[in-house]
Amino acid sequence: MKPKLVEPAPPLAQIESDLDALLRDGKPIRRDFANGNRLHMDRPLPFLCVHVGSHQDAAFHVVSANASYLIAADIGLASEVALLVARMMRDHCGAFLVLDIGELAEDRFLTEDIPFLPPFEIALACGNTAAEKAALKRFADAASAREAKYRTPRVDDLTPTTRAEATLWSELGDAACLMVRFAPIYRVPGTKRVYPELHDLVVANMVDSALQAISAFLKASRLEPPATHRSLGRRAYIDAVVRADRAIDDVASTFDFLLAVTPINAEPAWLEFQAGVFERMPALLYRPLEFEVAAQKRKLYSVSLDHLEDPLLTRLLSEKQQELDLQLSMLAARETPRFAELGRALYGSVEPSLAARARSILEKVPQVASAARQKGLDADAVAAAARDMIARYRAAYPEFDASVEIRGDLPAGLLVSRNQLLVSRDTNLPSERLTALLSHEIGVHLLTYFNGDAQGLAIFRNGLAGYEGMQEGLAVLAEYLVGGMSAARLRLIAARVIACQAMLDAARFEEAFRILHKDFGLDDRSAFNIVLRVYRGGGLAKDAIYLRGLAQILDHLRNGGSLTPFWIGKISAAHFGAIQELNARGLLRAPRLEPAFLSSDTARPRLKKAMAGIDPIDMVET
């Protein structure tokens, strides 16, 4: 007869030692023990979320998304560990709440005879103290205020004596407890399959409701509640998050999207177009790709986001995966009709309101008389000035490790690629544009790269998905703040929108050129340069984002918004809420640098004017 296997006793002595180190030294706990059990506490907190049972259900992901949680295989282990944590943390924090979170056995409101999606069940129970009851009420209110993809929660009472799911209740003694059970609405009825989007939404909603309940518990316990319930969330990245971020960065680092779609023969292309009397699109040449697109896509989607224990970070990294996937698809479709359509998915169409604003600018802002192209600052002079500005930033922050490279394979102008400023050998820059252009490229693009690099995750330096619009809006605002927004510059930004609209409406290269040159009065070389940018690769809608982003940032300032959050890294307007949450949770550092131009006497009155409310057309200075 085989000896009976005895389940090892929970390592209470180890856990007690971990808790001592947490309270004494602030050392986080991430203790794994038998059968997938885990205690995780990233700092001393007045709560512990507990899940007993399956690692395959949404309740497991709700619990493991928190900064303080216990995953246990059985009730006995869960109660022993939870009581130990509760005793030690209650003495330290002044109050302590155990949140026992699990799932109901079935989605009992969903039946075949109901012709529409009914409410779904959330059952709650708690102890008799006023603080526990306050936590229950706040959870109920928060959960009831949300919809989970077409179905509205209905909160009922959970009776511990009649529900098998509630057995932990009787084991917790005098520890304050809130019990939560919710229907498994994320599962496909009658199967083990799940609706992934609905699963993620349920998890996010339950996590937020739980944090609100904890905040109410603390207030009712006459303790200082947090400024926001979100600050009770995680304040440390677990290893799985860091690994996933690095793996996605490895793919992002293999290519520079804009360099890959920028022609290397801009000057010969102009001469060819000019020789053809502006009636034939010139041949455009591109750098050969140094990687296999399919291989990079396989690598990209081999990055698992299943165990990050943080719904918000999972969403941000998933969005970045999808954006990189789209960029890789565009590179595979370079110089084919599919390129423009994929670009429409990446950058969007030109909305009627944006096109109308661009046309208004071109009609109202006076044309600058076309003159012979004068000798301006060459590439060497611009590069020298750029190195001087970079040196000033480096003096304030030694990690500002940017370099400047002069390249012969770029159209005239400047381009930032990660931590490099690339200067075209063909650059011929009017001296009055120097400060504005360097503020755009160095004071915004490079500065946010290095500030993002200091945040601990590469995604903040590479850019959250969709970040480019806000980046370019900030960069154009920088030009205005340093006094560099001329009529010619604003007209050029507006003309880019018109060219993008023409391209997306299937106009040919030469037709878009004629619209800018004949209809809106741009000189032939300026019109060509704009159309070249828009038709590169097969048609790139990116250039509409400059005016769109500028309008967004002006609206943000008009509504009392601050610029400070935008300096922490490369973020989009759509992620402003996510940044606020991560900041509240202590996962983001204050920007290491703010743009030098913000503190200048030139910028202050212009920023004040922008905050009072202006239109892009009001930025032109005569």
Coordinates of C-alpha atoms in Angstrom, one line a residue:
M1 CA 0.0 0.0 0.0
K2 CA 1.4 3.4 -1.1
P3 CA 1.9 5.9 1.7
K4 CA -0.6 8.7 1.8
L5 CA 0.9 11.9 0.5
V6 CA 0.6 14.7 3.1
E7 CA 0.2 18.2 1.9
P8 CA 3.1 20.3 3.2
A9 CA 2.1 22.8 5.9
P10 CA 1.9 26.4 4.8
P11 CA 5.3 28.2 5.3
L12 CA 3.9 30.5 8.0
A13 CA 7.3 31.1 9.6
Q14 CA 8.7 32.1 6.2
I15 CA 5.7 34.4 5.5
E16 CA 6.0 36.0 9.0
S17 CA 9.7 36.7 8.2
D18 CA 8.7 38.2 4.9
L19 CA 6.1 40.4 6.6
D20 CA 8.7 41.6 9.1
A21 CA 11.1 42.5 6.2
L22 CA 8.2 44.3 4.4
L23 CA 7.4 46.4 7.5
R24 CA 11.0 46.9 8.6
D25 CA 12.7 47.5 5.2
G26 CA 9.9 48.0 2.7
K27 CA 11.0 44.8 1.0
P28 CA 8.2 43.5 -1.3
I29 CA 6.8 40.0 -0.9
R30 CA 6.4 37.6 -3.8
R31 CA 6.4 34.2 -2.1
D32 CA 5.4 31.1 -4.2
F33 CA 4.7 27.8 -2.4
A34 CA 3.2 24.5 -3.3
N35 CA 0.5 24.0 -5.9
G36 CA 0.7 27.4 -7.4
N37 CA 0.0 29.2 -4.2
R38 CA 1.3 32.7 -3.9
L39 CA 1.4 35.7 -1.6
H40 CA 2.2 39.0 -3.2
M41 CA 2.5 42.4 -1.4
D42 CA 4.4 45.2 -3.1
R43 CA 4.2 47.4 0.1
P44 CA 2.4 47.5 3.4
L45 CA -1.3 47.9 2.6
P46 CA -4.5 47.7 4.7
F47 CA -6.0 44.9 2.6
L48 CA -5.5 41.5 1.1
C49 CA -7.4 40.1 -1.9
V50 CA -7.8 36.4 -1.7
H51 CA -8.8 33.8 -4.3
V52 CA -9.3 30.2 -3.5
G53 CA -9.5 27.6 -6.3
S54 CA -9.0 27.6 -10.1
H55 CA -6.3 29.6 -11.8
Q56 CA -8.4 29.6 -15.0
D57 CA -11.3 31.9 -14.0
A58 CA -11.6 35.6 -14.1
A59 CA -11.7 35.9 -10.3
F60 CA -8.1 34.7 -10.3
H61 CA -7.1 37.5 -12.6
V62 CA -9.1 40.1 -10.6
V63 CA -7.3 39.1 -7.4
S64 CA -3.8 38.9 -9.0
A65 CA -4.2 42.3 -10.5
N66 CA -3.9 43.9 -7.0
A67 CA -0.9 45.1 -5.1
S68 CA -1.7 42.8 -2.1
Y69 CA -3.1 39.4 -2.9
L70 CA -3.1 35.7 -1.9
I71 CA -3.8 32.8 -4.3
A72 CA -4.5 29.6 -2.4
A73 CA -5.5 26.1 -3.4
D74 CA -7.7 25.4 -0.4
I75 CA -9.6 27.1 2.3
G76 CA -7.4 26.0 5.1
L77 CA -4.2 27.4 3.6
A78 CA -6.0 30.6 2.6
S79 CA -7.4 31.2 6.1
E80 CA -4.1 30.6 7.9
V81 CA -2.1 32.9 5.7
A82 CA -4.8 35.6 5.5
L83 CA -5.2 35.7 9.3
L84 CA -1.4 36.0 9.8
V85 CA -1.3 38.9 7.2
A86 CA -4.4 40.5 8.7
R87 CA -3.0 40.4 12.3
M88 CA 0.4 42.0 11.3
M89 CA -0.9 44.5 8.9
R90 CA -3.8 45.6 11.1
D91 CA -1.3 46.5 13.8
H92 CA 0.7 48.4 11.4
C93 CA -2.0 50.1 9.3
G94 CA -4.7 50.6 12.0
A95 CA -7.4 48.6 10.1
F96 CA -7.4 45.7 7.6
L97 CA -9.9 44.2 5.2
V98 CA -9.8 40.8 3.5
L99 CA -11.6 40.7 0.2
D100 CA -12.6 37.1 -0.7
I101 CA -13.2 37.2 -4.4
G102 CA -14.6 34.3 -6.5
E103 CA -17.2 33.3 -9.0
L104 CA -20.7 31.9 -8.8
A105 CA -21.2 28.4 -10.2
E106 CA -23.4 29.6 -13.0
D107 CA -24.8 32.5 -14.9
R108 CA -28.2 31.7 -13.7
F109 CA -30.0 34.8 -15.2
L110 CA -29.1 33.8 -18.7
T111 CA -31.7 31.3 -20.0
E112 CA -32.8 30.2 -23.4
D113 CA -36.3 31.7 -23.1
I114 CA -35.1 35.2 -22.6
P115 CA -34.9 37.0 -25.9
F116 CA -32.5 39.7 -24.8
L117 CA -29.4 39.8 -22.6
P118 CA -30.5 40.0 -19.0
P119 CA -28.7 41.5 -16.0
F120 CA -25.9 39.4 -14.5
E121 CA -25.5 38.6 -10.9
I122 CA -23.0 39.9 -8.3
A123 CA -23.5 38.6 -4.8
L124 CA -21.9 40.4 -1.8
A125 CA -21.6 39.7 1.9
C126 CA -19.7 41.3 4.8
G127 CA -19.3 41.4 8.6
N128 CA -21.3 43.5 10.9
T129 CA -19.0 46.5 11.5
A130 CA -19.8 49.9 10.0
A131 CA -16.6 49.9 8.1
E132 CA -17.3 46.5 6.4
K133 CA -20.8 47.7 5.5
A134 CA -19.4 50.9 4.0
A135 CA -17.1 48.7 1.9
L136 CA -19.9 46.6 0.7
K137 CA -22.1 49.6 -0.2
R138 CA -19.3 51.3 -2.2
F139 CA -18.5 48.0 -4.1
A140 CA -22.2 47.6 -4.9
D141 CA -22.5 51.2 -6.0
A142 CA -19.4 51.1 -8.2
A143 CA -20.2 47.7 -9.8
S144 CA -23.8 48.8 -10.4
A145 CA -22.7 51.9 -12.2
R146 CA -21.0 49.9 -15.0
E147 CA -22.1 47.8 -17.8
A148 CA -20.1 44.7 -18.8
K149 CA -20.7 44.7 -22.6
Y150 CA -24.4 44.8 -23.0
R151 CA -25.2 43.3 -19.6
T152 CA -25.8 45.4 -16.4
P153 CA -24.8 44.1 -13.0
R154 CA -27.5 43.3 -10.5
V155 CA -26.2 43.2 -6.9
D156 CA -27.7 40.7 -4.5
D157 CA -26.9 39.5 -1.0
L158 CA -24.7 36.5 -0.6
T159 CA -25.7 34.3 2.3
P160 CA -22.6 32.5 3.6
T161 CA -24.5 29.7 5.3
T162 CA -26.2 28.6 2.1
R163 CA -23.5 29.2 -0.5
A164 CA -20.7 26.7 -0.8
E165 CA -18.5 29.4 -2.4
A166 CA -18.5 31.3 0.9
T167 CA -16.7 28.8 3.1
L168 CA -13.7 31.1 3.8
W169 CA -16.1 33.4 5.7
S170 CA -16.3 31.1 8.7
E171 CA -12.5 30.7 8.9
L172 CA -11.5 34.3 9.3
G173 CA -12.6 34.9 12.9
D174 CA -12.7 38.6 13.8
A175 CA -10.9 39.7 10.6
A176 CA -12.9 42.3 8.6
C177 CA -14.1 40.7 5.4
L178 CA -15.9 41.5 2.2
M179 CA -17.0 38.6 0.1
V180 CA -17.6 39.0 -3.7
R181 CA -19.0 36.5 -6.1
F182 CA -19.9 37.3 -9.7
A183 CA -21.5 35.3 -12.5
P184 CA -19.1 33.9 -15.1
I185 CA -20.7 36.0 -18.0
Y186 CA -17.4 36.0 -19.9
R187 CA -17.7 32.3 -20.7
V188 CA -19.4 31.0 -23.8
P189 CA -22.6 29.3 -22.5
G190 CA -22.2 25.5 -22.3
T191 CA -18.5 25.5 -23.1
K192 CA -15.1 26.3 -21.5
R193 CA -14.4 28.9 -24.0
V194 CA -14.3 32.6 -23.1
Y195 CA -15.1 35.9 -24.7
P196 CA -11.6 37.6 -24.3
E197 CA -12.8 41.2 -24.5
L198 CA -15.6 40.6 -22.1
H199 CA -13.2 38.7 -19.7
D200 CA -10.9 41.7 -19.7
L201 CA -13.7 44.2 -19.1
V202 CA -15.1 42.1 -16.2
V203 CA -11.6 42.0 -14.6
A204 CA -11.0 45.7 -14.9
N205 CA -14.5 46.5 -13.5
M206 CA -14.1 44.2 -10.5
V207 CA -10.6 45.5 -9.7
D208 CA -11.8 49.1 -9.8
S209 CA -14.8 48.3 -7.6
A210 CA -12.6 46.5 -5.1
L211 CA -10.3 49.5 -4.8
Q212 CA -13.2 51.8 -4.2
A213 CA -14.5 49.5 -1.5
I214 CA -11.2 49.5 0.3
S215 CA -11.1 53.3 0.1
A216 CA -14.6 53.4 1.7
F217 CA -13.5 50.9 4.4
L218 CA -10.5 53.1 5.4
K219 CA -12.7 56.2 5.6
A220 CA -15.3 54.5 7.7
S221 CA -12.4 53.2 9.9
R222 CA -11.5 56.8 10.6
L223 CA -8.2 56.4 8.7
E224 CA -7.0 58.8 6.1
P225 CA -8.4 57.5 2.8
P226 CA -6.2 57.8 -0.3
A227 CA -6.5 60.9 -2.6
T228 CA -7.8 58.4 -5.2
H229 CA -8.6 54.8 -4.9
R230 CA -6.3 54.1 -7.8
S231 CA -3.3 54.9 -5.6
L232 CA -4.0 51.6 -3.8
G233 CA -3.0 49.7 -6.9
R234 CA 0.4 48.3 -7.8
R235 CA 3.5 50.4 -7.4
A236 CA 6.0 47.9 -8.9
Y237 CA 6.4 46.2 -12.2
I238 CA 6.6 42.4 -11.8
D239 CA 9.2 40.5 -13.8
A240 CA 6.6 39.3 -16.4
V241 CA 5.7 42.9 -17.3
V242 CA 9.4 43.9 -17.7
R243 CA 10.1 40.8 -19.8
A244 CA 7.2 41.5 -22.1
D245 CA 8.1 45.1 -22.4
R246 CA 11.7 44.2 -23.3
A247 CA 10.6 41.6 -25.8
I248 CA 8.3 44.1 -27.6
D249 CA 11.1 46.6 -27.5
D250 CA 13.4 44.1 -29.2
V251 CA 11.0 44.0 -32.2
A252 CA 10.6 47.7 -32.2
S253 CA 14.3 48.2 -32.2
T254 CA 14.8 46.2 -35.4
F255 CA 13.4 48.9 -37.7
D256 CA 12.8 52.6 -37.9
F257 CA 9.5 52.9 -39.7
L258 CA 9.9 56.5 -41.0
L259 CA 13.4 55.8 -42.3
A260 CA 12.2 52.7 -44.0
V261 CA 9.5 54.6 -45.9
T262 CA 11.5 57.8 -46.6
P263 CA 13.0 58.0 -50.2
I264 CA 16.7 58.1 -50.4
N265 CA 16.7 60.0 -53.7
A266 CA 14.7 63.1 -52.9
E267 CA 16.9 65.6 -54.8
P268 CA 17.2 63.5 -58.0
A269 CA 13.4 62.9 -57.8
W270 CA 12.8 66.7 -57.7
L271 CA 15.0 67.1 -60.8
E272 CA 13.2 64.3 -62.6
F273 CA 9.8 65.8 -61.7
Q274 CA 10.9 69.3 -62.8
A275 CA 12.3 68.0 -66.1
G276 CA 8.9 66.3 -66.7
V277 CA 7.1 69.6 -66.4
F278 CA 5.4 68.3 -63.2
E279 CA 3.3 65.8 -65.0
R280 CA 4.8 62.5 -64.0
M281 CA 5.5 61.1 -60.6
P282 CA 9.2 60.5 -60.3
A283 CA 10.7 57.2 -59.4
L284 CA 11.4 56.9 -55.6
L285 CA 14.0 54.7 -54.1
Y286 CA 14.0 53.2 -50.6
R287 CA 16.4 51.5 -48.3
P288 CA 16.2 47.7 -48.5
L289 CA 14.7 46.2 -45.4
E290 CA 17.3 44.5 -43.2
F291 CA 14.9 42.0 -41.7
E292 CA 12.2 39.6 -42.7
V293 CA 8.8 41.0 -41.8
A294 CA 7.2 37.6 -41.2
A295 CA 9.9 36.6 -38.8
Q296 CA 9.5 39.8 -36.8
K297 CA 5.7 39.3 -36.7
R298 CA 6.2 35.8 -35.3
K299 CA 8.6 37.2 -32.7
L300 CA 6.2 40.0 -31.8
Y301 CA 3.3 37.7 -31.2
S302 CA 5.4 35.1 -29.3
V303 CA 5.4 37.7 -26.5
S304 CA 2.8 36.5 -24.0
L305 CA 0.7 39.0 -22.2
D306 CA -1.2 36.4 -20.2
H307 CA 0.5 36.7 -16.9
L308 CA 1.2 40.4 -16.3
E309 CA -1.3 40.7 -13.4
D310 CA -2.1 44.2 -14.4
P311 CA -5.0 44.9 -16.8
L312 CA -3.9 48.4 -17.6
L313 CA -0.3 47.5 -18.5
T314 CA -1.6 44.5 -20.4
R315 CA -3.8 46.8 -22.5
L316 CA -1.0 49.3 -23.2
L317 CA 1.4 46.6 -24.3
S318 CA -1.3 44.8 -26.4
E319 CA -2.1 48.1 -28.2
K320 CA 1.7 48.5 -28.9
Q321 CA 1.9 45.0 -30.3
Q322 CA -1.0 45.8 -32.6
E323 CA 0.6 49.1 -33.8
L324 CA 3.9 47.4 -34.5
D325 CA 2.1 44.6 -36.4
L326 CA 0.4 47.3 -38.5
Q327 CA 3.7 49.0 -39.2
L328 CA 5.3 45.8 -40.2
S329 CA 2.4 45.0 -42.5
M330 CA 2.9 48.4 -44.1
L331 CA 6.6 47.8 -44.7
A332 CA 5.7 44.5 -46.3
A333 CA 3.3 46.4 -48.6
R334 CA 5.6 49.2 -49.4
E335 CA 5.2 50.6 -52.9
T336 CA 1.9 48.8 -53.4
P337 CA -1.7 50.1 -53.1
R338 CA -2.2 48.3 -49.8
F339 CA 0.3 50.5 -48.2
A340 CA -2.0 53.6 -48.2
E341 CA -5.0 51.6 -46.9
L342 CA -3.0 50.2 -44.1
G343 CA -1.7 53.7 -43.4
R344 CA -5.3 54.8 -43.1
A345 CA -5.8 52.3 -40.4
L346 CA -2.7 53.5 -38.6
Y347 CA -3.2 57.3 -38.8
G348 CA -6.9 57.6 -39.6
S349 CA -8.6 59.5 -42.4
V350 CA -8.7 63.2 -42.8
E351 CA -11.9 64.2 -41.0
P352 CA -14.0 66.9 -42.6
S353 CA -13.5 69.3 -39.7
L354 CA -9.7 69.0 -40.0
A355 CA -9.8 69.5 -43.8
A356 CA -12.0 72.6 -43.3
R357 CA -9.6 74.0 -40.8
A358 CA -6.7 73.4 -43.2
R359 CA -8.5 75.1 -46.0
S360 CA -9.4 78.1 -43.8
I361 CA -5.7 78.5 -42.9
L362 CA -4.6 78.4 -46.5
E363 CA -7.3 80.9 -47.5
K364 CA -6.8 83.3 -44.6
V365 CA -3.1 83.3 -43.9
P366 CA -1.4 85.4 -46.5
Q367 CA 0.9 83.8 -48.9
V368 CA 4.6 84.6 -48.6
A369 CA 6.0 86.0 -51.8
S370 CA 8.0 83.3 -53.6
A371 CA 11.6 84.4 -53.8
A372 CA 14.8 82.8 -55.2
R373 CA 16.0 80.1 -52.8
Q374 CA 18.5 81.9 -50.6
K375 CA 21.5 80.5 -48.9
G376 CA 20.7 79.5 -45.3
L377 CA 22.3 77.4 -42.6
D378 CA 23.9 74.2 -44.0
A379 CA 23.9 70.8 -42.4
D380 CA 27.1 71.4 -40.6
A381 CA 25.9 74.6 -39.0
V382 CA 22.6 73.1 -38.0
A383 CA 24.3 70.0 -36.6
A384 CA 26.7 72.2 -34.5
A385 CA 23.8 74.2 -33.1
A386 CA 21.9 70.9 -32.3
R387 CA 25.0 69.5 -30.5
D388 CA 25.1 72.7 -28.4
M389 CA 21.5 72.4 -27.4
I390 CA 21.9 68.7 -26.6
A391 CA 25.0 69.6 -24.4
R392 CA 22.8 72.0 -22.4
Y393 CA 20.2 69.3 -21.7
R394 CA 23.0 66.8 -20.9
A395 CA 24.4 69.2 -18.3
A396 CA 21.0 69.2 -16.6
Y397 CA 20.5 65.4 -17.0
P398 CA 23.6 63.3 -17.8
E399 CA 21.5 60.5 -19.2
F400 CA 20.5 62.7 -22.1
D401 CA 22.8 60.7 -24.4
A402 CA 21.7 62.0 -27.8
S403 CA 23.9 62.0 -30.9
V404 CA 23.7 64.0 -34.1
E405 CA 24.5 62.5 -37.5
I406 CA 24.6 64.1 -40.9
R407 CA 23.1 61.9 -43.6
G408 CA 23.2 62.0 -47.4
D409 CA 20.2 59.7 -47.8
L410 CA 17.5 62.0 -46.4
P411 CA 15.3 64.8 -47.9
A412 CA 16.3 68.2 -46.6
G413 CA 15.5 68.7 -43.0
L414 CA 15.8 66.9 -39.6
L415 CA 14.5 63.6 -38.3
V416 CA 14.7 62.0 -34.9
S417 CA 15.3 58.2 -34.8
R418 CA 15.2 56.9 -31.2
N419 CA 18.1 58.8 -29.5
Q420 CA 19.6 60.2 -32.7
L421 CA 19.0 63.4 -34.5
L422 CA 19.6 62.9 -38.2
V423 CA 20.4 66.0 -40.3
S424 CA 20.1 65.8 -44.1
R425 CA 23.2 66.8 -46.0
D426 CA 20.9 68.8 -48.3
T427 CA 19.6 71.0 -45.4
N428 CA 19.4 74.7 -46.2
L429 CA 17.6 76.3 -43.2
P430 CA 16.8 80.0 -42.8
S431 CA 18.5 81.2 -39.7
E432 CA 15.3 82.5 -38.2
R433 CA 13.9 78.9 -38.2
L434 CA 16.8 77.3 -36.3
T435 CA 15.6 77.8 -32.7
A436 CA 12.0 76.6 -33.7
L437 CA 13.2 73.5 -35.5
L438 CA 15.6 72.5 -32.7
S439 CA 13.0 73.1 -30.1
H440 CA 10.7 70.8 -32.1
E441 CA 13.1 68.0 -32.6
I442 CA 15.3 68.2 -29.4
G443 CA 13.0 70.0 -27.0
V444 CA 10.1 67.7 -27.6
H445 CA 11.0 64.5 -29.5
L446 CA 14.4 63.7 -27.9
L447 CA 13.4 65.0 -24.5
T448 CA 10.3 62.8 -24.3
Y449 CA 12.5 59.8 -25.5
F450 CA 14.9 60.3 -22.5
N451 CA 12.2 61.1 -20.0
G452 CA 10.3 58.0 -21.2
D453 CA 13.5 55.9 -20.9
A454 CA 13.7 56.9 -17.2
Q455 CA 10.2 55.4 -16.5
G456 CA 11.4 51.8 -16.3
L457 CA 9.5 50.5 -19.3
A458 CA 10.7 50.9 -22.9
I459 CA 7.2 51.5 -24.1
F460 CA 7.3 55.0 -22.6
R461 CA 10.4 56.0 -24.7
N462 CA 9.2 54.2 -27.9
G463 CA 5.7 55.6 -27.5
L464 CA 2.3 54.3 -26.5
A465 CA 0.2 53.3 -29.5
G466 CA -1.0 56.4 -31.3
Y467 CA 1.4 58.7 -29.6
E468 CA 2.6 60.5 -32.7
G469 CA -0.3 62.9 -33.1
M470 CA 0.2 64.4 -29.7
Q471 CA 4.0 64.4 -30.1
E472 CA 3.8 66.5 -33.3
G473 CA 1.1 68.8 -31.8
L474 CA 3.5 69.5 -28.9
A475 CA 6.4 70.0 -31.2
V476 CA 4.5 72.5 -33.3
L477 CA 3.4 74.3 -30.2
A478 CA 7.1 74.5 -29.2
E479 CA 7.8 76.3 -32.5
Y480 CA 5.1 78.9 -31.6
L481 CA 6.3 79.3 -28.0
V482 CA 9.8 80.2 -29.2
G483 CA 8.4 82.7 -31.7
G484 CA 8.9 80.6 -34.7
M485 CA 5.4 80.2 -36.1
S486 CA 5.5 82.1 -39.4
A487 CA 2.7 82.3 -41.9
A488 CA 4.8 80.1 -44.3
R489 CA 5.2 77.4 -41.6
L490 CA 1.5 77.3 -40.7
R491 CA 0.5 77.2 -44.3
L492 CA 2.8 74.3 -44.9
I493 CA 1.3 72.3 -42.0
A494 CA -2.2 73.0 -43.4
A495 CA -1.1 72.0 -46.9
R496 CA 0.0 68.7 -45.6
V497 CA -3.5 68.0 -44.5
I498 CA -4.9 68.8 -48.0
A499 CA -2.3 66.6 -49.6
C500 CA -3.2 63.7 -47.3
Q501 CA -6.8 64.1 -48.1
A502 CA -6.1 64.1 -51.9
M503 CA -3.9 61.0 -51.5
L504 CA -6.5 59.1 -49.5
D505 CA -9.1 60.1 -52.1
A506 CA -6.9 58.4 -54.8
A507 CA -5.5 61.5 -56.4
R508 CA -2.3 60.9 -58.3
F509 CA 1.0 62.4 -57.2
E510 CA 0.9 65.1 -59.9
E511 CA -2.7 65.9 -59.2
A512 CA -2.0 66.5 -55.5
F513 CA 1.0 68.7 -56.5
R514 CA -1.3 70.8 -58.8
I515 CA -3.8 71.3 -55.9
L516 CA -1.1 72.7 -53.7
H517 CA 0.7 74.7 -56.4
K518 CA -2.2 76.0 -58.5
D519 CA -5.2 76.1 -56.1
F520 CA -3.4 77.2 -52.9
G521 CA -0.4 79.1 -54.3
L522 CA 2.5 77.1 -52.8
D523 CA 5.7 77.5 -54.8
D524 CA 6.7 74.5 -56.9
R525 CA 9.5 73.2 -54.6
S526 CA 7.5 73.5 -51.4
A527 CA 4.5 71.8 -53.0
F528 CA 6.8 69.0 -54.3
N529 CA 8.4 68.5 -50.9
I530 CA 4.9 68.1 -49.2
V531 CA 3.6 65.7 -51.8
L532 CA 6.8 63.7 -51.7
R533 CA 6.3 63.2 -47.9
V534 CA 2.6 62.2 -48.4
Y535 CA 3.2 59.8 -51.3
R536 CA 6.2 58.1 -49.8
G537 CA 6.0 54.3 -49.5
G538 CA 2.9 54.2 -51.6
G539 CA 0.9 56.9 -49.7
L540 CA 1.4 57.8 -46.0
A541 CA -1.3 59.7 -44.2
K542 CA 0.9 60.6 -41.2
D543 CA 1.3 64.3 -42.2
A544 CA -2.3 65.1 -41.2
I545 CA -1.4 64.6 -37.6
Y546 CA 0.6 67.8 -37.2
L547 CA -2.5 70.1 -37.5
R548 CA -4.8 67.6 -35.7
G549 CA -2.3 67.2 -32.8
L550 CA -1.9 71.0 -32.6
A551 CA -5.6 71.5 -32.4
Q552 CA -5.9 68.8 -29.7
I553 CA -3.1 70.3 -27.5
L554 CA -4.7 73.8 -27.8
D555 CA -8.0 72.4 -26.7
H556 CA -6.3 70.7 -23.8
L557 CA -4.7 74.0 -22.7
R558 CA -8.0 75.9 -23.2
N559 CA -9.7 73.5 -20.9
G560 CA -7.2 74.0 -18.1
G561 CA -5.0 71.1 -18.9
S562 CA -1.3 71.0 -17.9
L563 CA 1.6 70.2 -20.3
T564 CA 3.5 68.4 -17.5
P565 CA 2.1 64.9 -18.0
F566 CA 3.1 65.0 -21.7
W567 CA 6.8 65.3 -20.8
I568 CA 7.0 62.0 -18.9
G569 CA 7.4 60.0 -22.2
K570 CA 5.7 59.6 -25.6
I571 CA 2.0 59.4 -24.9
S572 CA -1.2 60.1 -26.8
A573 CA -4.2 62.1 -25.8
A574 CA -6.3 58.9 -25.6
H575 CA -4.0 57.6 -22.8
F576 CA -4.2 60.6 -20.6
G577 CA -6.5 58.7 -18.1
A578 CA -4.1 55.7 -18.1
I579 CA -1.2 58.1 -17.3
Q580 CA -3.1 59.6 -14.4
E581 CA -3.8 56.2 -13.0
L582 CA -0.2 55.0 -13.3
N583 CA 0.9 58.2 -11.7
A584 CA -1.6 57.8 -8.8
R585 CA -0.2 54.3 -8.3
G586 CA 3.3 55.6 -8.1
L587 CA 4.5 53.7 -11.2
L588 CA 5.6 56.9 -13.0
R589 CA 8.4 59.3 -12.1
A590 CA 8.1 63.0 -12.6
P591 CA 9.8 64.1 -15.8
R592 CA 13.6 64.3 -15.4
L593 CA 13.6 67.3 -17.7
E594 CA 11.1 69.9 -18.9
P595 CA 11.8 71.7 -22.2
A596 CA 14.1 74.6 -21.7
F597 CA 12.0 76.8 -23.9
L598 CA 9.1 76.7 -21.4
S599 CA 11.0 78.9 -18.9
S600 CA 12.1 81.5 -21.5
D601 CA 10.8 85.1 -21.5
T602 CA 9.7 84.4 -25.1
A603 CA 7.6 81.5 -24.2
R604 CA 5.8 82.7 -21.1
P605 CA 3.4 85.2 -22.7
R606 CA 2.6 82.9 -25.6
L607 CA 1.8 80.0 -23.3
K608 CA -0.5 82.2 -21.3
K609 CA -2.2 83.3 -24.5
A610 CA -2.6 79.6 -25.6
M611 CA -4.1 78.7 -22.2
A612 CA -6.6 81.5 -22.6
G613 CA -7.8 79.9 -25.8
I614 CA -6.5 80.5 -29.3
D615 CA -6.9 78.9 -32.8
P616 CA -3.9 77.7 -34.8
I617 CA -4.4 80.7 -37.1
D618 CA -3.8 83.0 -34.1
M619 CA -0.3 81.7 -33.7
V620 CA 1.1 83.4 -36.7
E621 CA 3.3 86.3 -35.9
T622 CA 3.9 89.1 -38.4

